[in-house]
PDB file of C-alpha atoms in Angstrom:
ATOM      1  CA  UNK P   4      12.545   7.730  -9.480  1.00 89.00           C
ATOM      2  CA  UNK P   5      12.415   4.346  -8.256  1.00 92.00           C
ATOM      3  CA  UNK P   6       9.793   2.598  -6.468  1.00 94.00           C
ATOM      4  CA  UNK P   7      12.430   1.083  -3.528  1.00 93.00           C
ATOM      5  CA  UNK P   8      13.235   5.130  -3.203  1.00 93.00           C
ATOM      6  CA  UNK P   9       9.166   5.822  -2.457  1.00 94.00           C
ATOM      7  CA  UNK P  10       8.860   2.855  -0.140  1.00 94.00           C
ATOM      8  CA  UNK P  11      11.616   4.242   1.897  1.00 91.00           C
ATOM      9  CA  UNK P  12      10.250   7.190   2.139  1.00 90.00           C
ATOM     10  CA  UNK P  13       7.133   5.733   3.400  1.00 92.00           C
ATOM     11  CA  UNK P  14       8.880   3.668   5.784  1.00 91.00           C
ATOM     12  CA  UNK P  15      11.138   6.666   7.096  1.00 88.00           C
ATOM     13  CA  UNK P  16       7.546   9.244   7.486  1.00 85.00           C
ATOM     14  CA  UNK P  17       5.077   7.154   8.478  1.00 86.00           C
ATOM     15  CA  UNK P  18       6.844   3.511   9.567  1.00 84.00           C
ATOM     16  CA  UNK P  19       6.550   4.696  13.367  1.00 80.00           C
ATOM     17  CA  UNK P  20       2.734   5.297  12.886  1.00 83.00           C
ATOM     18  CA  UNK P  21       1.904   3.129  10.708  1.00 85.00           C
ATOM     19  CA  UNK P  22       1.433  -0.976  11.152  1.00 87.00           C
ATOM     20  CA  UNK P  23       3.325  -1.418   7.665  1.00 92.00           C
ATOM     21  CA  UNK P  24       4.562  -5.019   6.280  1.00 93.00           C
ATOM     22  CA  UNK P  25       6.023  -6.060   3.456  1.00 94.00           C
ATOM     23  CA  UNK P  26       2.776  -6.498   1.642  1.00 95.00           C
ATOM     24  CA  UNK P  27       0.880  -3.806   2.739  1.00 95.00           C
ATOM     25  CA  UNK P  28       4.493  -1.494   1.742  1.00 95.00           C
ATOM     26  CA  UNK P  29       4.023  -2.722  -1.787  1.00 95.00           C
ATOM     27  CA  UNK P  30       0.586  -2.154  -2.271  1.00 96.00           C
ATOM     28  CA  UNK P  31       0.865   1.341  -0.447  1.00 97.00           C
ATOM     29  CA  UNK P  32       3.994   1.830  -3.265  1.00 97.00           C
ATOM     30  CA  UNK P  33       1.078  -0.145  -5.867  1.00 96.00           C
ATOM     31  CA  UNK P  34      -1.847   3.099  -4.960  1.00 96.00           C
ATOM     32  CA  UNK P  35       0.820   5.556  -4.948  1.00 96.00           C
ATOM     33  CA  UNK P  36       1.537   4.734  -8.324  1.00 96.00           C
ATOM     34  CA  UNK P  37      -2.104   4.802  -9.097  1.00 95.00           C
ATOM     35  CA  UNK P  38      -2.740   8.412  -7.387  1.00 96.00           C
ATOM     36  CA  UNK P  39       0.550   9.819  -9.693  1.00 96.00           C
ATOM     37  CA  UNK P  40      -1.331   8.662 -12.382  1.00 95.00           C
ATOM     38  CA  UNK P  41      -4.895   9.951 -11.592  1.00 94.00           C
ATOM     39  CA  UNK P  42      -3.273  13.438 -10.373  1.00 93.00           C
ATOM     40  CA  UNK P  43      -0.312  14.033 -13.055  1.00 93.00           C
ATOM     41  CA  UNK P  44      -1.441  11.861 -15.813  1.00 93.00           C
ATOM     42  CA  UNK P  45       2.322  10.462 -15.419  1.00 95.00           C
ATOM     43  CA  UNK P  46       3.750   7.434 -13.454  1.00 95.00           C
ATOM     44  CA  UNK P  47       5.843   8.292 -10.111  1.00 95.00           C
ATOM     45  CA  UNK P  48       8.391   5.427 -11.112  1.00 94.00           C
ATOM     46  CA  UNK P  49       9.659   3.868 -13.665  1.00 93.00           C
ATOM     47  CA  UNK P  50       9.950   0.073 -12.399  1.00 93.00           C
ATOM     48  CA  UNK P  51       7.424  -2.578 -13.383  1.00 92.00           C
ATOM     49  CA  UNK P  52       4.874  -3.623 -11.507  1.00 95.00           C
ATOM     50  CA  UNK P  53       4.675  -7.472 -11.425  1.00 96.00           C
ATOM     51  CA  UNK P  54       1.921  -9.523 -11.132  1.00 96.00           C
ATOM     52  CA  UNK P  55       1.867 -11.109  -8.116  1.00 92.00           C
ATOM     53  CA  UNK P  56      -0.065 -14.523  -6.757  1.00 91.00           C
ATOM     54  CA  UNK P  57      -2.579 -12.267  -5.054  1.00 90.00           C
ATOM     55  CA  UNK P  58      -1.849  -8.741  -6.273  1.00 93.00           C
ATOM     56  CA  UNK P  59       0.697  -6.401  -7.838  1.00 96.00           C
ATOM     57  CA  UNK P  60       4.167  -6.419  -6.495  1.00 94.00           C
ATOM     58  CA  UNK P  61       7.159  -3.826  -7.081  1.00 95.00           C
ATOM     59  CA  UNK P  62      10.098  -6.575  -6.755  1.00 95.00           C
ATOM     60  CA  UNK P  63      13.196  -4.699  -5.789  1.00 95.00           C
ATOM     61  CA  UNK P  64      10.701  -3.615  -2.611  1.00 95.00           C
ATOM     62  CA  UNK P  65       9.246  -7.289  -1.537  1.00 95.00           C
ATOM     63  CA  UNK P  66      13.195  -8.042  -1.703  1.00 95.00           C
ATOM     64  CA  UNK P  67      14.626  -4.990  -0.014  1.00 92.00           C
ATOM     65  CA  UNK P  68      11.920  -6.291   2.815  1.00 92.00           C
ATOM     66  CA  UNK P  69      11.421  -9.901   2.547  1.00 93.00           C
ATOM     67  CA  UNK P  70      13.449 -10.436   5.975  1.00 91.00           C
ATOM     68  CA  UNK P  71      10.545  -9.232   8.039  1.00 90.00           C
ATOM     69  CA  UNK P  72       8.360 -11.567   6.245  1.00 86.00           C
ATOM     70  CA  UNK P  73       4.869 -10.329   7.608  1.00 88.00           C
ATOM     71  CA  UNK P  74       6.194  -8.762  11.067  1.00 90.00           C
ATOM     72  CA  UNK P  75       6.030  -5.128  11.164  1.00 89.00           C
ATOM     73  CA  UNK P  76       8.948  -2.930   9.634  1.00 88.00           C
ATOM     74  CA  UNK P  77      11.006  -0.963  11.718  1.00 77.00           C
ATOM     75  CA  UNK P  78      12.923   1.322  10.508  1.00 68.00           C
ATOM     76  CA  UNK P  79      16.746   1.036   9.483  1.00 65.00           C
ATOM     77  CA  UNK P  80      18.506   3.850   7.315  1.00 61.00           C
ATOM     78  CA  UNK P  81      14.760   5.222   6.331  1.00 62.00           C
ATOM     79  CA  UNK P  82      15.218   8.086   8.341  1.00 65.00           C
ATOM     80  CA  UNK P  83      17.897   9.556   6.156  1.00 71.00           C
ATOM     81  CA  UNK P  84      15.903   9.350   2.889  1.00 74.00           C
ATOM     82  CA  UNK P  85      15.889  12.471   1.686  1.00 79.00           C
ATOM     83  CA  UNK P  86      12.048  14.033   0.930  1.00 82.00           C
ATOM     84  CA  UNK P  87      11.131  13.378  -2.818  1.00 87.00           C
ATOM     85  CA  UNK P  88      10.093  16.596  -4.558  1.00 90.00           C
ATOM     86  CA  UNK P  89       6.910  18.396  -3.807  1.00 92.00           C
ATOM     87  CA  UNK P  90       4.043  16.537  -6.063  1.00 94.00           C
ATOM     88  CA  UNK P  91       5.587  13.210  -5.018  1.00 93.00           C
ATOM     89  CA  UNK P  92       5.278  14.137  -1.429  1.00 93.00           C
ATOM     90  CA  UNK P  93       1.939  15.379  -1.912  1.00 95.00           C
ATOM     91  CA  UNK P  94       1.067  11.890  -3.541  1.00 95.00           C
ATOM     92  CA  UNK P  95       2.530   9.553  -1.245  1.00 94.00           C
ATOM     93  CA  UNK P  96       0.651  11.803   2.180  1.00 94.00           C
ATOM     94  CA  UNK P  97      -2.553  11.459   0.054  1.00 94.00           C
ATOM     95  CA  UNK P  98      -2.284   7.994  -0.133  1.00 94.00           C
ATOM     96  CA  UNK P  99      -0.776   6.775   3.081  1.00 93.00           C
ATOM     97  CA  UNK P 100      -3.911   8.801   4.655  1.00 90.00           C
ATOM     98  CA  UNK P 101      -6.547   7.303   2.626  1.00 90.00           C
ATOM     99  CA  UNK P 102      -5.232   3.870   2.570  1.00 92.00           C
ATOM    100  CA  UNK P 103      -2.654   3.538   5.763  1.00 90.00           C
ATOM    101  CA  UNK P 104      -5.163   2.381   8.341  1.00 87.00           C
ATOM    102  CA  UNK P 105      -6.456   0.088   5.958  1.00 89.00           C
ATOM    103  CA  UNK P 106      -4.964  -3.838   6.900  1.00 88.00           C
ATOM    104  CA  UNK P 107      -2.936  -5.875   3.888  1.00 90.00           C
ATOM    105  CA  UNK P 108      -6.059  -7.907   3.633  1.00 90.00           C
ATOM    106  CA  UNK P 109      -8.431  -4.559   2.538  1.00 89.00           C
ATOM    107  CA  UNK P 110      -5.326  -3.142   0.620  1.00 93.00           C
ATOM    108  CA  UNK P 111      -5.461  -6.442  -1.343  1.00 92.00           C
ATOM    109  CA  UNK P 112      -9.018  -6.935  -2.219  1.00 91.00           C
ATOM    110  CA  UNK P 113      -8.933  -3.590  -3.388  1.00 92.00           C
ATOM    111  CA  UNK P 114      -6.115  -4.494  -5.488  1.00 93.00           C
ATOM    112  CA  UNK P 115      -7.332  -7.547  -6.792  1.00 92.00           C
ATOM    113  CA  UNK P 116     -10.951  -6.246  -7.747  1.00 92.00           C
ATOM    114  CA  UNK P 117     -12.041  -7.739 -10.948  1.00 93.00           C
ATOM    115  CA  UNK P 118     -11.988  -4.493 -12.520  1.00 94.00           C
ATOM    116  CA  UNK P 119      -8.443  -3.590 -11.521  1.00 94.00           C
ATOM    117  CA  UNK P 120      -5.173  -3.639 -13.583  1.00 95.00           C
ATOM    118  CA  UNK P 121      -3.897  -6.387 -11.528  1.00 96.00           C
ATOM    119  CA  UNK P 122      -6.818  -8.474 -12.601  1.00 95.00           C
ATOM    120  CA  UNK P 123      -6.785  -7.707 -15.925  1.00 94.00           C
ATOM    121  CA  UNK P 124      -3.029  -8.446 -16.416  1.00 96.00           C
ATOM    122  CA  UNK P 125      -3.402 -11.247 -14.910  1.00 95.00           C
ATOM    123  CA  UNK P 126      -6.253 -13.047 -16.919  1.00 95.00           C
ATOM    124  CA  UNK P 127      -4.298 -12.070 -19.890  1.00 93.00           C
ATOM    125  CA  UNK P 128      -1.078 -14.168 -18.638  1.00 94.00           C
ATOM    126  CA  UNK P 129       0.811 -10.611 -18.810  1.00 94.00           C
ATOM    127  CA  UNK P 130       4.340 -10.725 -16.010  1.00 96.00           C
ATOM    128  CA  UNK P 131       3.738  -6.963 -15.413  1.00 95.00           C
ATOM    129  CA  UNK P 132       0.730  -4.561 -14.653  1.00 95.00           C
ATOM    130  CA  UNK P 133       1.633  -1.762 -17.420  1.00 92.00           C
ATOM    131  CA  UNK P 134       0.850   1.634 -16.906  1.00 93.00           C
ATOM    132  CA  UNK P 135      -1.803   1.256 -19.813  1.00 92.00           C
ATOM    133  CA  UNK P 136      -3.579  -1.228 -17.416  1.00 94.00           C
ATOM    134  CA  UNK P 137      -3.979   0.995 -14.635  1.00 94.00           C
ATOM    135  CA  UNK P 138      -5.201   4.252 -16.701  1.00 94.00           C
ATOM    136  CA  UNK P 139      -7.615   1.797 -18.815  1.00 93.00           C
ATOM    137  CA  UNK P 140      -8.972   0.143 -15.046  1.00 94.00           C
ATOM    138  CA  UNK P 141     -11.795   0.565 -12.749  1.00 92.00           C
ATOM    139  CA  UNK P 142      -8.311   1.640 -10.094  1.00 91.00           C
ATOM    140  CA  UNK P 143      -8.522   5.153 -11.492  1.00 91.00           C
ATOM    141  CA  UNK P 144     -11.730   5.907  -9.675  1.00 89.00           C
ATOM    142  CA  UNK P 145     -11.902   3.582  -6.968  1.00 85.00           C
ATOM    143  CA  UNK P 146     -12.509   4.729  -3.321  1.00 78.00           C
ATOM    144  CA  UNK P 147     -11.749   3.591  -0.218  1.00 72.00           C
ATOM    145  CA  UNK P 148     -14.459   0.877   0.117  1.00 64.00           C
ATOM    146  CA  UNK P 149     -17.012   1.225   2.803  1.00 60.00           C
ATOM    147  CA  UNK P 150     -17.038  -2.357   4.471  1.00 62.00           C
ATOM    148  CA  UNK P 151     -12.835  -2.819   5.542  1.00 62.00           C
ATOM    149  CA  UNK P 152     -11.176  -5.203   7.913  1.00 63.00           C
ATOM    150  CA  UNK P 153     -10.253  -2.104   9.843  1.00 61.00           C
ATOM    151  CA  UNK P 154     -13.133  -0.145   9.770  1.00 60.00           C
ATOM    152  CA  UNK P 155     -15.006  -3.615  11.365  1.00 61.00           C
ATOM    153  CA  UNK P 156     -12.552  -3.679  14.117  1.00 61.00           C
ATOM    154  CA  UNK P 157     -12.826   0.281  14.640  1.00 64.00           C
ATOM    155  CA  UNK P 158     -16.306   0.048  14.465  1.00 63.00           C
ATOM    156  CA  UNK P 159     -16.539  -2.581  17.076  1.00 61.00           C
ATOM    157  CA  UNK P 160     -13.963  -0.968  19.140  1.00 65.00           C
ATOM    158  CA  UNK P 161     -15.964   1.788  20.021  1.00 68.00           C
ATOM    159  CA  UNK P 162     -19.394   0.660  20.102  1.00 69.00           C
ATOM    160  CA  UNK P 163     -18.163  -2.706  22.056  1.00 68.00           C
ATOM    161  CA  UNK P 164     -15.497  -0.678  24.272  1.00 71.00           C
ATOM    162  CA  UNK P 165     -14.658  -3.760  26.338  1.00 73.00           C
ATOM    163  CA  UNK P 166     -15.509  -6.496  24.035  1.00 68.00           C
ATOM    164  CA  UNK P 167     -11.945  -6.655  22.079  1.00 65.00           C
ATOM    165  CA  UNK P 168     -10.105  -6.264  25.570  1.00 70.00           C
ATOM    166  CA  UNK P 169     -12.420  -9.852  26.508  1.00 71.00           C
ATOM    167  CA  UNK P 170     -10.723 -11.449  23.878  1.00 69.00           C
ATOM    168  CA  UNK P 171      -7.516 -10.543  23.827  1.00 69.00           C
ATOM    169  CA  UNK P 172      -7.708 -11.760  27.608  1.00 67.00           C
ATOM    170  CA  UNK P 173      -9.647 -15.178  27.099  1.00 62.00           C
TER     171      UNK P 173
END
């Protein structure tokens, strides 16, 4: 499997409920990658992951994307991606539930934690995060972190009810 092939089958399940760009795509794709490996031991595709200015990057889905820069995708020919088999399914739900509501900005400092693959390829001047990075990194355990960009906004949104409405109107 490809990793364009699980981004469009994020994109065709959960485009419509989901406030997905091409950035946060790719690191969704990046964790789902992560969560094959934690659950199976094996990788859920084959491509390299390159190491990108702030955080990994699966090229052939920033380019598949790039024309809707950091607007929200909306879906094309998605919808007729056929469903990957059942543990691939089962990965990329697990994932897009933990991580969907998170914002690119969350998604990325999680990505870019100095004890994350990404990290560690990049100090050593490596083009690609291998698969040996991510099984050997601080990734393969890490959480959802408590303090998020979302989880702030949530938070505010329903202790402030009225207060992001203000805002949005001043």
């Amino acid at each position: 499997m490809d990793a364009l092939r699980v981004a469009r089958r994020i994109v065709a399940q959960y485009g419509s409920e989901r406030f997905l760009t091409n950035l946060k795509l790719n690191l969704l794709v990046y964790w789902c990658q992560v969560e094959a490996l934690r659950e199976t031991g094996a990788p859920l595709f084959e491509d390299a992951i390159a190491v990108g200015e702030r955080g990994p990057v699966e090229t052939d889905v920033w380019d598949e994307y790039a024309s809707f820069g950091s607007r929200m995708i909306r879906q094309r020919d998605e919808w007729k991606e056929p469903t990957l088999d059942a543990s691939a399914e089962r990965i990329v739900a697990h994932v897009v539930d933990t991580l969907g509501a998170l914002t690119a900005i969350d998604l990325l400092e999680m990505s870019g934690a100095d004890d994350g693959a990404w990290r560690c390829a990049k100090d050593r001047g490596s083009a690609t995060v291998d698969v040996d990075d991510i099984l050997t990194s601080a990734d393969m355990q890490r959480t959802v972190p408590a303090r998020t960009l979302a989880g702030c906004v949530d938070k505010v949104t329903r202790e402030y009810p009225n207060a992001l409405r203000l805002l949005e109107n001043s």
